[in-house]
mmCIF file of C-alpha atoms in Angstrom:
data_model
loop_
_atom_site.group_PDB
_atom_site.id
_atom_site.type_symbol
_atom_site.label_atom_id
_atom_site.label_comp_id
_atom_site.label_asym_id
_atom_site.label_seq_id
_atom_site.Cartn_x
_atom_site.Cartn_y
_atom_site.Cartn_z
ATOM 1 C CA MET A 1 -11.053 -18.660 -3.328
ATOM 2 C CA ILE A 2 -9.275 -17.958 -6.591
ATOM 3 C CA VAL A 3 -10.388 -15.723 -9.464
ATOM 4 C CA SER A 4 -8.442 -15.465 -12.715
ATOM 5 C CA ILE A 5 -7.825 -11.950 -14.054
ATOM 6 C CA ASP A 6 -5.702 -11.446 -17.182
ATOM 7 C CA GLY A 7 -4.019 -14.780 -16.542
ATOM 8 C CA TYR A 8 -3.227 -14.005 -12.908
ATOM 9 C CA ASP A 9 -4.593 -16.214 -10.122
ATOM 10 C CA ILE A 10 -5.898 -13.880 -7.431
ATOM 11 C CA ASN A 11 -6.503 -15.119 -3.897
ATOM 12 C CA TYR A 12 -9.534 -13.608 -2.159
ATOM 13 C CA LYS A 13 -12.259 -14.280 0.391
ATOM 14 C CA ILE A 14 -15.602 -12.755 1.318
ATOM 15 C CA THR A 15 -17.113 -12.753 4.801
ATOM 16 C CA GLY A 16 -20.364 -11.321 6.126
ATOM 17 C CA ASP A 17 -23.956 -11.343 4.932
ATOM 18 C CA GLY A 18 -24.810 -7.682 4.503
ATOM 19 C CA ASP A 19 -26.259 -6.036 1.412
ATOM 20 C CA LYS A 20 -23.368 -3.596 0.980
ATOM 21 C CA TYR A 21 -19.691 -4.254 0.299
ATOM 22 C CA VAL A 22 -16.498 -3.151 1.997
ATOM 23 C CA VAL A 23 -13.226 -4.015 0.225
ATOM 24 C CA ILE A 24 -9.893 -4.014 2.069
ATOM 25 C CA LEU A 25 -6.818 -3.037 0.051
ATOM 26 C CA GLN A 26 -3.716 -4.377 1.774
ATOM 27 C CA GLY A 27 -0.383 -2.891 2.725
ATOM 28 C CA TRP A 28 2.861 -3.745 0.960
ATOM 29 C CA GLY A 29 4.138 -7.278 1.549
ATOM 30 C CA THR A 30 1.190 -8.373 3.690
ATOM 31 C CA THR A 31 -1.235 -11.238 3.178
ATOM 32 C CA CYS A 32 -4.958 -10.592 3.159
ATOM 33 C CA GLY A 33 -5.477 -12.665 6.311
ATOM 34 C CA ILE A 34 -3.778 -10.038 8.447
ATOM 35 C CA TYR A 35 -6.936 -7.966 8.063
ATOM 36 C CA ASP A 36 -9.278 -10.617 9.467
ATOM 37 C CA SER A 37 -9.972 -8.530 12.588
ATOM 38 C CA ILE A 38 -11.200 -5.619 10.456
ATOM 39 C CA ALA A 39 -13.385 -7.942 8.407
ATOM 40 C CA SER A 40 -14.922 -9.563 11.489
ATOM 41 C CA ALA A 41 -15.728 -6.134 12.950
ATOM 42 C CA LEU A 42 -17.766 -5.228 9.853
ATOM 43 C CA ALA A 43 -19.164 -8.641 8.884
ATOM 44 C CA PRO A 44 -22.359 -8.288 10.946
ATOM 45 C CA LYS A 45 -23.597 -5.619 8.497
ATOM 46 C CA TYR A 46 -21.428 -5.853 5.361
ATOM 47 C CA LYS A 47 -19.950 -8.272 2.879
ATOM 48 C CA VAL A 48 -16.211 -7.742 3.395
ATOM 49 C CA VAL A 49 -13.800 -8.587 0.582
ATOM 50 C CA GLN A 50 -10.154 -9.353 1.336
ATOM 51 C CA PHE A 51 -7.684 -10.187 -1.419
ATOM 52 C CA ASP A 52 -3.999 -10.384 -2.279
ATOM 53 C CA PHE A 53 -2.672 -7.974 -4.893
ATOM 54 C CA PRO A 54 -0.605 -9.610 -7.660
ATOM 55 C CA GLY A 55 2.779 -10.397 -6.130
ATOM 56 C CA PHE A 56 1.370 -10.360 -2.573
ATOM 57 C CA GLY A 57 0.398 -13.359 -0.477
ATOM 58 C CA GLU A 58 -0.934 -16.212 -2.597
ATOM 59 C CA SER A 59 -1.626 -14.241 -5.781
ATOM 60 C CA THR A 60 0.460 -14.549 -8.944
ATOM 61 C CA GLU A 61 3.332 -12.085 -9.318
ATOM 62 C CA PRO A 62 3.144 -9.548 -12.177
ATOM 63 C CA ARG A 63 5.017 -10.568 -15.304
ATOM 64 C CA GLU A 64 6.669 -7.141 -15.418
ATOM 65 C CA PRO A 65 7.078 -4.321 -12.884
ATOM 66 C CA TRP A 66 3.823 -2.518 -12.092
ATOM 67 C CA ASN A 67 3.482 1.055 -10.908
ATOM 68 C CA VAL A 68 0.542 2.222 -8.781
ATOM 69 C CA ASP A 69 -1.540 2.975 -11.871
ATOM 70 C CA ALA A 70 -1.114 -0.612 -13.070
ATOM 71 C CA TYR A 71 -2.313 -1.913 -9.694
ATOM 72 C CA THR A 72 -5.231 0.508 -9.937
ATOM 73 C CA ASP A 73 -6.131 -0.879 -13.366
ATOM 74 C CA PHE A 74 -5.973 -4.384 -11.908
ATOM 75 C CA PHE A 75 -8.289 -3.482 -9.027
ATOM 76 C CA ILE A 76 -10.914 -2.139 -11.412
ATOM 77 C CA LYS A 77 -10.857 -5.474 -13.258
ATOM 78 C CA PHE A 78 -11.025 -7.319 -9.920
ATOM 79 C CA MET A 79 -14.206 -5.445 -8.959
ATOM 80 C CA GLU A 80 -15.717 -6.186 -12.368
ATOM 81 C CA ALA A 81 -14.836 -9.883 -11.995
ATOM 82 C CA LEU A 82 -16.640 -10.019 -8.644
ATOM 83 C CA LYS A 83 -19.552 -8.012 -10.106
ATOM 84 C CA ILE A 84 -19.334 -5.363 -7.375
ATOM 85 C CA ASP A 85 -20.847 -2.077 -8.541
ATOM 86 C CA SER A 86 -20.690 -0.183 -5.234
ATOM 87 C CA ALA A 87 -18.443 -0.481 -2.178
ATOM 88 C CA SER A 88 -16.639 1.350 0.594
ATOM 89 C CA LEU A 89 -12.864 0.988 0.487
ATOM 90 C CA ILE A 90 -10.375 0.532 3.316
ATOM 91 C CA GLY A 91 -6.722 1.036 2.406
ATOM 92 C CA HIS A 92 -3.801 0.211 4.655
ATOM 93 C CA SER A 93 -0.359 1.574 3.725
ATOM 94 C CA TYR A 94 0.186 0.736 0.018
ATOM 95 C CA GLY A 95 -3.545 0.091 -0.398
ATOM 96 C CA GLY A 96 -4.063 3.774 0.358
ATOM 97 C CA ARG A 97 -2.034 4.686 -2.715
ATOM 98 C CA VAL A 98 -4.352 2.674 -4.936
ATOM 99 C CA ILE A 99 -7.447 4.245 -3.387
ATOM 100 C CA ILE A 100 -6.091 7.748 -3.995
ATOM 101 C CA LYS A 101 -5.621 6.839 -7.655
ATOM 102 C CA LEU A 102 -9.085 5.246 -7.857
ATOM 103 C CA ALA A 103 -10.762 8.323 -6.390
ATOM 104 C CA ASN A 104 -9.149 10.374 -9.157
ATOM 105 C CA ARG A 105 -10.262 8.118 -12.016
ATOM 106 C CA LYS A 106 -13.144 9.268 -14.177
ATOM 107 C CA ALA A 107 -15.996 6.952 -15.140
ATOM 108 C CA LEU A 108 -15.196 4.128 -12.746
ATOM 109 C CA PRO A 109 -17.375 1.063 -13.366
ATOM 110 C CA PHE A 110 -18.249 1.034 -9.651
ATOM 111 C CA GLU A 111 -19.155 3.610 -7.023
ATOM 112 C CA ILE A 112 -16.863 4.364 -4.082
ATOM 113 C CA GLU A 113 -19.215 5.052 -1.168
ATOM 114 C CA ARG A 114 -16.821 5.782 1.701
ATOM 115 C CA ILE A 115 -13.066 5.637 2.210
ATOM 116 C CA VAL A 116 -10.959 4.664 5.202
ATOM 117 C CA PHE A 117 -7.212 5.230 5.134
ATOM 118 C CA VAL A 118 -5.268 3.284 7.776
ATOM 119 C CA ASP A 119 -1.638 4.385 8.222
ATOM 120 C CA ALA A 120 -1.751 5.061 4.505
ATOM 121 C CA ALA A 121 1.074 5.776 2.086
ATOM 122 C CA GLY A 122 1.130 8.381 -0.656
ATOM 123 C CA ILE A 123 3.394 11.166 0.559
ATOM 124 C CA VAL A 124 7.079 11.344 -0.324
ATOM 125 C CA PRO A 125 8.867 13.045 2.593
ATOM 126 C CA GLU A 126 11.345 15.850 2.122
ATOM 127 C CA LYS A 127 14.863 14.487 2.521
ATOM 128 C CA SER A 128 17.154 15.922 5.180
ATOM 129 C CA PHE A 129 20.746 16.913 4.416
ATOM 130 C CA SER A 130 22.042 13.711 6.042
ATOM 131 C CA GLN A 131 19.633 11.595 3.991
ATOM 132 C CA LYS A 132 20.751 13.326 0.799
ATOM 133 C CA MET A 133 24.388 12.631 1.691
ATOM 134 C CA LYS A 134 23.556 8.994 2.418
ATOM 135 C CA ILE A 135 21.924 8.653 -1.001
ATOM 136 C CA ARG A 136 24.938 10.265 -2.658
ATOM 137 C CA ARG A 137 27.269 7.846 -0.862
ATOM 138 C CA TYR A 138 25.061 4.911 -1.888
ATOM 139 C CA LYS A 139 25.196 5.932 -5.559
ATOM 140 C CA LEU A 140 28.983 6.240 -5.468
ATOM 141 C CA LEU A 141 29.400 2.837 -3.835
ATOM 142 C CA LYS A 142 26.888 1.277 -6.212
ATOM 143 C CA LYS A 143 28.877 2.536 -9.179
ATOM 144 C CA LEU A 144 32.033 0.991 -7.707
ATOM 145 C CA TYR A 145 30.537 -2.295 -6.501
ATOM 146 C CA PHE A 146 28.693 -2.967 -9.764
ATOM 147 C CA ASN A 147 31.944 -2.727 -11.684
ATOM 148 C CA LYS A 148 32.646 -6.203 -13.079
ATOM 149 C CA VAL A 149 36.356 -6.060 -12.305
ATOM 150 C CA PHE A 150 35.754 -4.963 -8.698
ATOM 151 C CA TYR A 151 33.153 -7.706 -8.232
ATOM 152 C CA ALA A 152 35.527 -10.322 -9.624
ATOM 153 C CA LEU A 153 38.127 -9.275 -7.061
ATOM 154 C CA PHE A 154 35.821 -8.876 -4.046
ATOM 155 C CA PRO A 155 32.587 -10.851 -4.633
ATOM 156 C CA GLU A 156 31.853 -11.531 -0.948
ATOM 157 C CA LEU A 157 32.269 -7.872 -0.026
ATOM 158 C CA VAL A 158 29.892 -6.763 -2.785
ATOM 159 C CA ASP A 159 27.285 -9.433 -2.012
ATOM 160 C CA ASP A 160 27.340 -8.513 1.678
ATOM 161 C CA TRP A 161 26.863 -4.823 0.838
ATOM 162 C CA LYS A 162 23.956 -5.589 -1.504
ATOM 163 C CA SER A 163 22.230 -7.685 1.168
ATOM 164 C CA ARG A 164 22.180 -4.738 3.575
ATOM 165 C CA GLN A 165 20.734 -2.105 1.237
ATOM 166 C CA GLY A 166 17.186 -0.834 1.290
ATOM 167 C CA SER A 167 14.274 -1.418 3.655
ATOM 168 C CA ALA A 168 13.182 -4.815 4.903
ATOM 169 C CA ASP A 169 10.337 -4.748 2.362
ATOM 170 C CA TYR A 170 12.847 -4.115 -0.414
ATOM 171 C CA ARG A 171 15.291 -6.805 0.713
ATOM 172 C CA ASN A 172 12.536 -9.402 1.068
ATOM 173 C CA ALA A 173 11.008 -8.715 -2.347
ATOM 174 C CA THR A 174 11.694 -10.474 -5.632
ATOM 175 C CA PRO A 175 13.461 -8.475 -8.372
ATOM 176 C CA ILE A 176 10.186 -7.570 -10.086
ATOM 177 C CA MET A 177 8.462 -6.583 -6.838
ATOM 178 C CA ARG A 178 11.469 -4.475 -5.852
ATOM 179 C CA GLN A 179 10.952 -2.415 -8.993
ATOM 180 C CA CYS A 180 7.247 -2.094 -8.172
ATOM 181 C CA LEU A 181 8.118 -0.845 -4.685
ATOM 182 C CA VAL A 182 10.687 1.664 -5.931
ATOM 183 C CA MET A 183 8.177 3.167 -8.368
ATOM 184 C CA ALA A 184 5.573 3.447 -5.611
ATOM 185 C CA VAL A 185 7.688 5.077 -2.909
ATOM 186 C CA ASN A 186 9.052 7.670 -5.333
ATOM 187 C CA GLU A 187 5.619 8.870 -6.481
ATOM 188 C CA ASP A 188 4.100 11.646 -4.406
ATOM 189 C CA LEU A 189 0.299 11.658 -4.512
ATOM 190 C CA ARG A 190 -0.559 14.649 -2.359
ATOM 191 C CA HIS A 191 -1.645 16.695 -5.397
ATOM 192 C CA LEU A 192 -4.431 14.148 -5.981
ATOM 193 C CA MET A 193 -5.868 14.266 -2.464
ATOM 194 C CA PRO A 194 -7.998 17.436 -2.881
ATOM 195 C CA ASN A 195 -9.913 15.586 -5.616
ATOM 196 C CA ILE A 196 -11.184 12.927 -3.200
ATOM 197 C CA LYS A 197 -14.867 13.753 -2.767
ATOM 198 C CA GLN A 198 -15.993 10.803 -0.652
ATOM 199 C CA ASP A 199 -16.495 10.999 3.094
ATOM 200 C CA THR A 200 -13.136 9.857 4.453
ATOM 201 C CA LEU A 201 -11.945 8.486 7.784
ATOM 202 C CA LEU A 202 -8.245 8.519 8.649
ATOM 203 C CA ILE A 203 -6.901 6.178 11.334
ATOM 204 C CA TRP A 204 -3.244 6.554 12.305
ATOM 205 C CA GLY A 205 -0.815 5.157 14.842
ATOM 206 C CA ASP A 206 0.957 7.912 16.755
ATOM 207 C CA LYS A 207 4.258 6.032 16.623
ATOM 208 C CA ASP A 208 4.094 5.037 12.961
ATOM 209 C CA THR A 209 7.581 5.378 11.459
ATOM 210 C CA ALA A 210 6.763 4.046 7.967
ATOM 211 C CA THR A 211 4.018 6.595 7.273
ATOM 212 C CA PRO A 212 4.318 9.022 10.190
ATOM 213 C CA LEU A 213 1.438 10.814 11.863
ATOM 214 C CA SER A 214 2.486 14.000 10.068
ATOM 215 C CA ASP A 215 1.348 12.241 6.873
ATOM 216 C CA GLY A 216 -2.047 11.582 8.415
ATOM 217 C CA LYS A 217 -2.387 15.245 9.367
ATOM 218 C CA LEU A 218 -1.507 16.243 5.805
ATOM 219 C CA PHE A 219 -4.136 13.790 4.464
ATOM 220 C CA GLU A 220 -6.658 15.511 6.746
ATOM 221 C CA GLN A 221 -5.686 18.968 5.481
ATOM 222 C CA LEU A 222 -5.801 18.039 1.807
ATOM 223 C CA ILE A 223 -8.895 15.798 1.618
ATOM 224 C CA PRO A 224 -12.045 17.969 1.808
ATOM 225 C CA SER A 225 -14.248 15.595 3.857
ATOM 226 C CA ALA A 226 -11.693 13.877 6.079
ATOM 227 C CA GLY A 227 -11.467 13.309 9.822
ATOM 228 C CA LEU A 228 -8.449 11.925 11.672
ATOM 229 C CA VAL A 229 -8.463 9.464 14.582
ATOM 230 C CA VAL A 230 -5.121 8.867 16.296
ATOM 231 C CA LEU A 231 -4.439 5.621 18.146
ATOM 232 C CA GLU A 232 -1.492 4.558 20.236
ATOM 233 C CA GLY A 233 0.640 2.320 18.051
ATOM 234 C CA GLY A 234 2.703 2.010 14.921
ATOM 235 C CA HIS A 235 2.177 1.271 11.243
ATOM 236 C CA TYR A 236 -0.311 -1.510 12.054
ATOM 237 C CA SER A 237 -2.579 0.476 14.346
ATOM 238 C CA PHE A 238 -5.437 -1.993 13.809
ATOM 239 C CA LEU A 239 -3.264 -4.719 15.367
ATOM 240 C CA ASP A 240 -1.680 -2.536 18.054
ATOM 241 C CA GLN A 241 -5.032 -1.283 19.355
ATOM 242 C CA PRO A 242 -7.599 -3.862 18.180
ATOM 243 C CA ALA A 243 -10.377 -2.945 20.620
ATOM 244 C CA LYS A 244 -10.156 0.808 20.000
ATOM 245 C CA PHE A 245 -9.804 0.291 16.257
ATOM 246 C CA LYS A 246 -12.888 -1.943 16.236
ATOM 247 C CA SER A 247 -14.887 0.672 18.147
ATOM 248 C CA VAL A 248 -13.880 3.419 15.705
ATOM 249 C CA ILE A 249 -14.520 1.406 12.546
ATOM 250 C CA GLN A 250 -17.877 0.056 13.739
ATOM 251 C CA SER A 251 -19.013 3.531 14.739
ATOM 252 C CA TYR A 252 -18.052 4.923 11.341
ATOM 253 C CA PHE A 253 -19.865 2.186 9.431
ATOM 254 C CA GLY A 254 -22.820 2.029 11.797
ATOM 255 C CA VAL A 255 -22.320 -1.589 12.825
#
């Protein structure tokens, strides 16, 4: 289904026949369908909403770069458009960032009942000496390679270097979405976590390299009512351990 919000066409779907809502906020660069297994686990008791953020999946890309607060503003309008006044929220990776922001907003037009963070983002790691040196080298090369004269002399060399910079998410993104991603990964949200008052479940893959388990342990320390479940797997723990994830999520939601 498609709903129009501020001129953006937003792809979404709702499964389940329960009286209460659960909304899944996706990870960066995913499509909402990747979370079908989570939705099916909860559908016997809940209405489960899956959707694509602007610039993700089948939804319209933002007209200008959005930071996490802009995506948070969008989500509030999305909930109003669907006339949802109370829901539990599940946030995977980037979706976790938006939930942290939501839980810190005053006078939300809807109630957040429970929160589940799955391999969530929101913590900017301390950079090692080698990482700092790598960044310094990158900045020096960028200054050289973006020189018009140098590019005119060695265009293939510069284009090849550009194509190898950044993460896979960054390389695969459009120019606008790259700016959105850069703003997100450089914003540390740990100072907001103690303000999360909702009962919170944390589910983490022990081999997650994108948002490592140490992040999950820090979430647990900083969020007052949080409990951590560790599964074998990586950044997509719900796909790596579907049966165990289903058991955990159904137990938490009483399905």
